[in-house]
XYZ file of C-alpha atoms in Angstrom:
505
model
C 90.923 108.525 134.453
C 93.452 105.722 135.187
C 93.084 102.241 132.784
C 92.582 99.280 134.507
C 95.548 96.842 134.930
C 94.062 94.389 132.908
C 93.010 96.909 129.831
C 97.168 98.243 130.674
C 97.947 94.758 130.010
C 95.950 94.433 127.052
C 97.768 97.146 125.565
C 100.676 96.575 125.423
C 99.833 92.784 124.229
C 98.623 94.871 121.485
C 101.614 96.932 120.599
C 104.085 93.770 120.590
C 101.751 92.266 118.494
C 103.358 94.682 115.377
C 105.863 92.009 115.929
C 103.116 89.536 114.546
C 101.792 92.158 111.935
C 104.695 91.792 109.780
C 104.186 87.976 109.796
C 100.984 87.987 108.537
C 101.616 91.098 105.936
C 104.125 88.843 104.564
C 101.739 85.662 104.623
C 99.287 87.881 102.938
C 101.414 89.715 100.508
C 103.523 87.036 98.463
C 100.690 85.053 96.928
C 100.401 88.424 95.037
C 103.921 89.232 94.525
C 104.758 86.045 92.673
C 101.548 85.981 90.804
C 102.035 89.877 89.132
C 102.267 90.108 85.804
C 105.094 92.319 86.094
C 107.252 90.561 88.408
C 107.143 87.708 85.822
C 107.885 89.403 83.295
C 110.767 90.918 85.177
C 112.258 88.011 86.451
C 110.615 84.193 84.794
C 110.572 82.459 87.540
C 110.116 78.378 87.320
C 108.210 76.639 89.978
C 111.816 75.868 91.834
C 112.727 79.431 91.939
C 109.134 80.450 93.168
C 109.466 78.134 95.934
C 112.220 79.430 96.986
C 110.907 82.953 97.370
C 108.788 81.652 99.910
C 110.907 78.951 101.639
C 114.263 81.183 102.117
C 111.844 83.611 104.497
C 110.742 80.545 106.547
C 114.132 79.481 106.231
C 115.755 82.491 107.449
C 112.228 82.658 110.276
C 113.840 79.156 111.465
C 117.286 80.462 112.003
C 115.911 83.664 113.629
C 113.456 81.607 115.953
C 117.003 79.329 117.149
C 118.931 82.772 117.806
C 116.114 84.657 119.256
C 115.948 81.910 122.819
C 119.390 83.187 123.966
C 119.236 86.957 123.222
C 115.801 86.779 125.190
C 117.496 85.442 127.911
C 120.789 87.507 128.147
C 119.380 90.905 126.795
C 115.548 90.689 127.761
C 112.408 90.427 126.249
C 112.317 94.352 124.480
C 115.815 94.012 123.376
C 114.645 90.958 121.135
C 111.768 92.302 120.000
C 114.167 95.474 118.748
C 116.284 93.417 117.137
C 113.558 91.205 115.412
C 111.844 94.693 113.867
C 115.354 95.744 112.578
C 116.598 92.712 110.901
C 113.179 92.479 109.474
C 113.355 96.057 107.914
C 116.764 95.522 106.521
C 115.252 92.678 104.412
C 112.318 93.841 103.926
C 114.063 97.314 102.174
C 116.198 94.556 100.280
C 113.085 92.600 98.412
C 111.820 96.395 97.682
C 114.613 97.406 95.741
C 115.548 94.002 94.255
C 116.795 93.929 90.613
C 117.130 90.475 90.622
C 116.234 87.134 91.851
C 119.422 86.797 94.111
C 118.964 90.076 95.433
C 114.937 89.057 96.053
C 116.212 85.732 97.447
C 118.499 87.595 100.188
C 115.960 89.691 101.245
C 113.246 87.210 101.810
C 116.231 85.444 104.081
C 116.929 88.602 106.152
C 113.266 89.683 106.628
C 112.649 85.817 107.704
C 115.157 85.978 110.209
C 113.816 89.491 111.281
C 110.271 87.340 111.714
C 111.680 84.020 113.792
C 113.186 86.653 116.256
C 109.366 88.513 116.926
C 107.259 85.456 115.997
C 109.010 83.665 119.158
C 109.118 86.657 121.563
C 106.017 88.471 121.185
C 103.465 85.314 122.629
C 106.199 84.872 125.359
C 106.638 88.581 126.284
C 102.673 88.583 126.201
C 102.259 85.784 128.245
C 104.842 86.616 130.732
C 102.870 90.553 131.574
C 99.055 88.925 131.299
C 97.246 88.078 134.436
C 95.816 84.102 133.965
C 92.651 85.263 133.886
C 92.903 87.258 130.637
C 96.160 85.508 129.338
C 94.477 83.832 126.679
C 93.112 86.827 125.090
C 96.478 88.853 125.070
C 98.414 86.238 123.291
C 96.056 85.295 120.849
C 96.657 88.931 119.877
C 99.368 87.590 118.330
C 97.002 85.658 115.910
C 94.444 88.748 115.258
C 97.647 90.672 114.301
C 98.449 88.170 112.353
C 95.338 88.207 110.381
C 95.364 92.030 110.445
C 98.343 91.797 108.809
C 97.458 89.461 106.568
C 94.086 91.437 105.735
C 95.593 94.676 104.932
C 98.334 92.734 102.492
C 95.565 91.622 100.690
C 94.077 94.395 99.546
C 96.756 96.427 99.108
C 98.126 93.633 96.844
C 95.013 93.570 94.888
C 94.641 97.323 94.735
C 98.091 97.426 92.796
C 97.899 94.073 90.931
C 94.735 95.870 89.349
C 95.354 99.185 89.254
C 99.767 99.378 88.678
C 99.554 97.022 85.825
C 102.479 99.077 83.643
C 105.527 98.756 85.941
C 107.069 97.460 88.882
C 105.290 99.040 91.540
C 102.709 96.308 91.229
C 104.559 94.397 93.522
C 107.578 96.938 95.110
C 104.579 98.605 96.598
C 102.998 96.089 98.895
C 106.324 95.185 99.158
C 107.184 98.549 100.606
C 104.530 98.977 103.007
C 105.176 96.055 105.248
C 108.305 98.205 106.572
C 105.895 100.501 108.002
C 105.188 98.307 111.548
C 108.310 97.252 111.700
C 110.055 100.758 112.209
C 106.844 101.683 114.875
C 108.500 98.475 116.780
C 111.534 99.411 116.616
C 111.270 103.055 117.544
C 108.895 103.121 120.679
C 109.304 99.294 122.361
C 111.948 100.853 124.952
C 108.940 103.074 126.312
C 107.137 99.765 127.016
C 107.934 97.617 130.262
C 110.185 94.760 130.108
C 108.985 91.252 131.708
C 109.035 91.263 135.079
C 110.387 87.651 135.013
C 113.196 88.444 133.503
C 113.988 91.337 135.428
C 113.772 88.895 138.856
C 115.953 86.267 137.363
C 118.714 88.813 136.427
C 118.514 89.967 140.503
C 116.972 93.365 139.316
C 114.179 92.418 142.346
C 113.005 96.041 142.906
C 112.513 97.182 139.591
C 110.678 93.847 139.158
C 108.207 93.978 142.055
C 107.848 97.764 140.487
C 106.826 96.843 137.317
C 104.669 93.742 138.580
C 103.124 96.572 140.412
C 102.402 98.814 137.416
C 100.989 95.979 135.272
C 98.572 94.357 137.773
C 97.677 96.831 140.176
C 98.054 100.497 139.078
C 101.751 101.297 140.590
C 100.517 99.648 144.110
C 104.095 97.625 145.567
C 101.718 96.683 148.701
C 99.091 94.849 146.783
C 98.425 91.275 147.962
C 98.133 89.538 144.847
C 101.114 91.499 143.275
C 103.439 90.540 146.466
C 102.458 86.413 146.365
C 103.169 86.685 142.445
C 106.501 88.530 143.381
C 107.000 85.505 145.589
C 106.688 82.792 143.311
C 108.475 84.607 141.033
C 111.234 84.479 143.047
C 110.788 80.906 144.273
C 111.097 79.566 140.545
C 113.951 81.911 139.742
C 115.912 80.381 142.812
C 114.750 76.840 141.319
C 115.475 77.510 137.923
C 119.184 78.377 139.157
C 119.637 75.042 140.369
C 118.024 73.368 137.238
C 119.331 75.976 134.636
C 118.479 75.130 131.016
C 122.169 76.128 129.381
C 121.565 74.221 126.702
C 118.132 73.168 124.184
C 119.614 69.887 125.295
C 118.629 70.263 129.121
C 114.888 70.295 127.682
C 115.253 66.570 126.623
C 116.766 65.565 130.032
C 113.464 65.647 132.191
C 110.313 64.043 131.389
C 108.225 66.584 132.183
C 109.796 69.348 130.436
C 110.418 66.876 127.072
C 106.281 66.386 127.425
C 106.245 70.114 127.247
C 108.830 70.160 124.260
C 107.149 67.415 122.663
C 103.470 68.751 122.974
C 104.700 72.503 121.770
C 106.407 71.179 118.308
C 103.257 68.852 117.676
C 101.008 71.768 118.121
C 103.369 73.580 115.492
C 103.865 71.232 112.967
C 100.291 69.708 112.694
C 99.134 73.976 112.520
C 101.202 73.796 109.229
C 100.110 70.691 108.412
C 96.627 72.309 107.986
C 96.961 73.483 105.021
C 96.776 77.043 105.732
C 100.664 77.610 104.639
C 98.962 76.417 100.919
C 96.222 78.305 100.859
C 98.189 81.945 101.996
C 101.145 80.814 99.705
C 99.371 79.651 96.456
C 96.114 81.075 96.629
C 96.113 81.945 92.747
C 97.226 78.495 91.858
C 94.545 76.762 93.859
C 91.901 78.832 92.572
C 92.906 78.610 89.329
C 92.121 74.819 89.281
C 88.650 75.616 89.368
C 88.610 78.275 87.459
C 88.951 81.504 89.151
C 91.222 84.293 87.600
C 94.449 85.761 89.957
C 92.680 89.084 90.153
C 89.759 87.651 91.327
C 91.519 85.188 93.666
C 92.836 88.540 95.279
C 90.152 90.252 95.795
C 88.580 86.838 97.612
C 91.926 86.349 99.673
C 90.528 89.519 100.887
C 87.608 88.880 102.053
C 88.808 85.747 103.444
C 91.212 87.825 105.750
C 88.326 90.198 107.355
C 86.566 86.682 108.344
C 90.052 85.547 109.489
C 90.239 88.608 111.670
C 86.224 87.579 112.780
C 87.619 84.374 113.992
C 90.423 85.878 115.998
C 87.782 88.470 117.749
C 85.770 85.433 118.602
C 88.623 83.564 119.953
C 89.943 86.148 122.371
C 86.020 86.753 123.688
C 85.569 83.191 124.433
C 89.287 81.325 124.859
C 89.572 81.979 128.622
C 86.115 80.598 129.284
C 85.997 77.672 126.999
C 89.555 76.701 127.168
C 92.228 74.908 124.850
C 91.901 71.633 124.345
C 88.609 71.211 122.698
C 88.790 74.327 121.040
C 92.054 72.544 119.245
C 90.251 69.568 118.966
C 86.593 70.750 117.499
C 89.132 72.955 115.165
C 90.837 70.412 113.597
C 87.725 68.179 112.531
C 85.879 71.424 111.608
C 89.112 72.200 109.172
C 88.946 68.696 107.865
C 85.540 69.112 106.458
C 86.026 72.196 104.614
C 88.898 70.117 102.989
C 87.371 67.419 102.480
C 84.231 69.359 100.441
C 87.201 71.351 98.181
C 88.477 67.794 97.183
C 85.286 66.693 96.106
C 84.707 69.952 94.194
C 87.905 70.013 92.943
C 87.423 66.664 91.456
C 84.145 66.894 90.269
C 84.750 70.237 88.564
C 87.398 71.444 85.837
C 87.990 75.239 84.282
C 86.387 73.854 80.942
C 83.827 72.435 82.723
C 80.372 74.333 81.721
C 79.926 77.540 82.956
C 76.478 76.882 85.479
C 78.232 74.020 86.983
C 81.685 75.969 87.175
C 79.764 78.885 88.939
C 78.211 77.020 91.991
C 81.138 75.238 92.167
C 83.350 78.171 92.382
C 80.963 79.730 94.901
C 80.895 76.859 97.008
C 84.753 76.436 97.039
C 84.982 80.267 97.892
C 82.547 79.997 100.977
C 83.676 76.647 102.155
C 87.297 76.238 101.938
C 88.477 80.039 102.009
C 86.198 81.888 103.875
C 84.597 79.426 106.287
C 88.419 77.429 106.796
C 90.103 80.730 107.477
C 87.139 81.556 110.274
C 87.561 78.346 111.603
C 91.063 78.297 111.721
C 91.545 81.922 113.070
C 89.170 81.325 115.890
C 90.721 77.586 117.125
C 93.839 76.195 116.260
C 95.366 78.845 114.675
C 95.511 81.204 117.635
C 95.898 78.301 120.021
C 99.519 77.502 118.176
C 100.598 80.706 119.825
C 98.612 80.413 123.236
C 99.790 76.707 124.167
C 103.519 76.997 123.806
C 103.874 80.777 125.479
C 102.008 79.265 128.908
C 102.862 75.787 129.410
C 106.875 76.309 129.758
C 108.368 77.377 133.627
C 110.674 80.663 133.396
C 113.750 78.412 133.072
C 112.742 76.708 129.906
C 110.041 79.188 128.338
C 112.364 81.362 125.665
C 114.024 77.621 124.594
C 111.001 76.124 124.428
C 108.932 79.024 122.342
C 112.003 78.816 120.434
C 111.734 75.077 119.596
C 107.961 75.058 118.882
C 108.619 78.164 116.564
C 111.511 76.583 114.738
C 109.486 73.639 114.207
C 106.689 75.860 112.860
C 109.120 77.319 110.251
C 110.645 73.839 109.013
C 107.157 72.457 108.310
C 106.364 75.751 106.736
C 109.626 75.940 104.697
C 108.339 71.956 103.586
C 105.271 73.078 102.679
C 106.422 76.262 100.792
C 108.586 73.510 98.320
C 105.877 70.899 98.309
C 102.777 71.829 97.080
C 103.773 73.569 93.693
C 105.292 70.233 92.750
C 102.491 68.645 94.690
C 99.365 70.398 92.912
C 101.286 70.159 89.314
C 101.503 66.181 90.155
C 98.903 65.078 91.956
C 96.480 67.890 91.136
C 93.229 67.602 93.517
C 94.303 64.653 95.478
C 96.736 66.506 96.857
C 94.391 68.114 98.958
C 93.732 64.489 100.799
C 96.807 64.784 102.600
C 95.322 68.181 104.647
C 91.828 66.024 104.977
C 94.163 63.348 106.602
C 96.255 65.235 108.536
C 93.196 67.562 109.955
C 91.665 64.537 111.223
C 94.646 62.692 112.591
C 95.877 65.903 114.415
C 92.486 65.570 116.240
C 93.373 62.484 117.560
C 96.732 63.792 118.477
C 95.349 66.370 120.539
C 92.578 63.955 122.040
C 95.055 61.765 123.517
C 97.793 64.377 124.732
C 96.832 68.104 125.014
C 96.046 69.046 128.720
C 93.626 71.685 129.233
C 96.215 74.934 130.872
C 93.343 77.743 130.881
C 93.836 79.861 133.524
C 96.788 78.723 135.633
C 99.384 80.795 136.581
C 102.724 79.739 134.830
C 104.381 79.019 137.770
C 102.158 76.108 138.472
C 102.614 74.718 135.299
C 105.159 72.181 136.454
C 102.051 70.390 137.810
C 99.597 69.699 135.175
C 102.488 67.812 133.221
C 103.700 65.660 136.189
C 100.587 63.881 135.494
C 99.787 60.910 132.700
C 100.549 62.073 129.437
C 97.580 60.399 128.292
C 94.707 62.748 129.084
C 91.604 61.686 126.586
C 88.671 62.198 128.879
C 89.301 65.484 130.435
C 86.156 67.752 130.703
C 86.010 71.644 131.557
C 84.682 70.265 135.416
C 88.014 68.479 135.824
C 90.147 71.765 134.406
C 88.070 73.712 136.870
C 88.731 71.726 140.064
C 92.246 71.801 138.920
C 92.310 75.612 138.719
C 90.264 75.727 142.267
C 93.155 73.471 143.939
C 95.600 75.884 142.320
C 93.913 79.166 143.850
C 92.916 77.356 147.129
C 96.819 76.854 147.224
C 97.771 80.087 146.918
C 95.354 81.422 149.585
C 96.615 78.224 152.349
C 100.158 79.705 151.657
C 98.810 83.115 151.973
C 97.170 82.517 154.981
C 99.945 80.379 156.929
C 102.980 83.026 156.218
C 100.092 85.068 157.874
C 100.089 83.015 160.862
C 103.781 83.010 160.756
C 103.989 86.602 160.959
C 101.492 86.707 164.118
C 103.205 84.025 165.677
C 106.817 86.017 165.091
C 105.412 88.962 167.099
């Protein structure tokens, strides 16, 4: 029996998503790496040198995010996501087989710019194959794999950190195993299709329309809705020509694209500003403030993963129905909560403090700001930082634009990856205000500014930012009638080249 078009879809949303795996295996894997007893003892680092084992992979992920725009365009979507997986895996064999810092260092550089290349491809590759209807739910695959990622890190991280306690493997292990996705990538993406938006704009209009066909209605060239998407398609191509982005500068040049720029970044940066980056990075540091061992830490960072991955199931059952802009907005004052209760705890309670008080404390911290955060997170904003800037860009400006909004995800991430060691050894708990702040005024942010875009087709994206930029107010009846004036559209131009075609006989 055939799969539906959508389930097709699905799919392969799910396959690309490896790209996102070995994000979030890396996310999940460090905070273990750097707190092994062996790799200390192998290598000393200070609190400089540990940051710099996790800000040289976002550093390298920003440089990878900058080159992977133009290779999308010239070579295609699959051809970036091949190269992505390959860089990655010639890091990531590097950091396996380090003997040194320097060697460690590089490696963490070459897998990061392996992960800018499939971190900004994958939602955009996604997005481009996904019917509206359901392209929410394939591109916050690129969160769930994320997590998955992430999930299985931390378990195989704590699996070795307690039972490879002797020798090296303790951390070359996990290290090792986040190769494994990367070389499925690379080895079978060229049996997957390639965007049929890229095919039209490079003039390859047949094998477009065919593989339009195949995704959306089982092989069928004659289908209705496959022939008006072929249409627009080929409309904004011809557009596009005449308004070419050559340069990240054309994306400043028009208001309504810079909206778009501007609106993608914020959604990046204020994701990192969070303080998710903290929590995947330091984990044993932060727990250890109140208390709780590194082994222990580990085994909790595990747990907190599988509700991660709860959130993410949630958000692709309900993010096409309830939408993105107060999803991103209920998100961010849910996250500021769950800060703001660790601060208080935090304060309130010490290591030496005694050990009933220490206990409910640590409990409470556990449940609040690890496991109920990462839920939160997983299910709103965090898979909406992938969602927004994937859908929101037209064909001209969408591989520049992802690119932008990932680079500026990395730069804040690279920040945050040298801030908060020197942050929690100054200011111990009151560093945490900042994420309290910044939770609350992202809120705002997003109040004022983000549009709702669930459910429009790409090409009619141009629209919804032609409009004010302010948009506080907006309700889920005004985002319908917008998507009804969209469809009703479609059908009056369906329905007049109709009449044209009558009339012409």
């Amino acid at each position: 029996m055939a799969i539906s078009p959508k389930v097709y879809q699905f799919l392969i949303g799910l396959f690309a998503s490896l790209g996102s795996m070995v994000f979030g295996y890396d996310l999940g894997v460090i905070a273990g790496v750097i707190a092994a007893k062996t790799f200390i003892n192998e290598f000393h680092p200070n609190d400089d040198q540990t940051g710099l084992i996790v800000s040289l992979f976002t550093g390298g992920a920003f440089v990878g995010a900058a080159l992977a725009a133009p290779t999308a365009d010239y070579y295609g979507r699959r051809a970036t996501l091949f190269v992505g997986a390959v860089v990655f895996l010639i890091g990531g064999i590097v950091q396996t087989a380090a003997q040194g810092l320097s060697f460690l260092w590089g490696g963490r550089f070459v897998a990061g710019l392996g992960v800018g290349f499939l971190v900004m491809i994958v939602p955009l590759y996604q997005a481009e194959l996904a019917h509206p209807s359901i392209r929410g739910r394939v591109t916050a695959l690129q969160q769930f794999m994320l997590g998955m990622g992430a999930f299985l890190a931390a378990w195989i991280t704590y699996g070795t950190f307690v039972g490879v306690t002797t020798n090296s493997g303790q951390w070359r292990i996990p290290l090792a195993i986040q190769n494994v996705p990367a070389i499925i990538l690379a080895a079978l993406i060229w049996l997957f299709p390639e965007s049929p938006r890229w095919l039209i704009s490079k003039d390859k209009n047949d094998l477009g329309l065919k593989t339009l066909a195949v995704l959306h209605s089982s092989g069928d060239t004659s289908d209705a809705w496959v022939l008006r998407e072929f249409q627009q398609i080929q409309d904004a191509v011809e557009l596009d020509r005449q308004l070419e982005a050559s340069s990240y500068l054309e994306l400043f040049k028009s208001k309504n694209t810079f909206r778009r720029v501007f609106l993608c970044c914020a959604v990046q940066a204020s994701i990192q500003m969070t303080g998710v980056a903290a929590i995947q990075y330091y984990a044993p540091t932060i727990y250890g403030q109140i208390g709780i061992s590194p082994s222990k830490t580990l085994m909790y960072q595990g747990i907190s993963n599988a509700f991660a991955l709860l959130g993410e199931m949630s958000c692709m059952s309900f993010i096409d129905k309830l939408g993105r802009r107060w999803t991103m907005i209920g998100g961010m004052l849910a996250q500021m909560c769950t800060f703001l209760v660790a601060t208080i705890l935090l304060a309130k309670f010490k290591p030496e403090d005694n050990e009933k008080g220490k206990k409910a404390a640590q409990w409470a911290f556990i449940i609040i700001t690890c496991w109920l955060f990462n839920f939160i997170f997983s299910a709103t904003s965090g898979s909406l930082s992938w969602i927004i800037p994937s859908e929101v860009f037209d064909t001209r400006t969408r591989a520049k634009g992802v690119s932008l909004a990932t680079m500026t995800s990395f730069a804040f991430n690279t920040m945050i990856g040298q801030v908060v060691p020197r942050g929690m050894s100054h200011a111990g708990y009151r560093f945490y205000y900042l994420f309290v702040i910044c939770n609350f005024t992202n809120a705002l942010f997003f109040y004022f500014f983000l549009p709702e875009t669930s459910r429009i087709p790409l090409e009619d994206m141009n629209a919804v930012f032609n409009g004010s930029w302010l948009v506080p107010g907006t309700s889920k009846r005004q985002a319908a009638l917008r998507r009804q004036d969209v469809e009703a559209e479609a059908v009056f131009s369906k329905d007049t080249n109709k009449t044209e075609a009558i009339h012409g006989e």
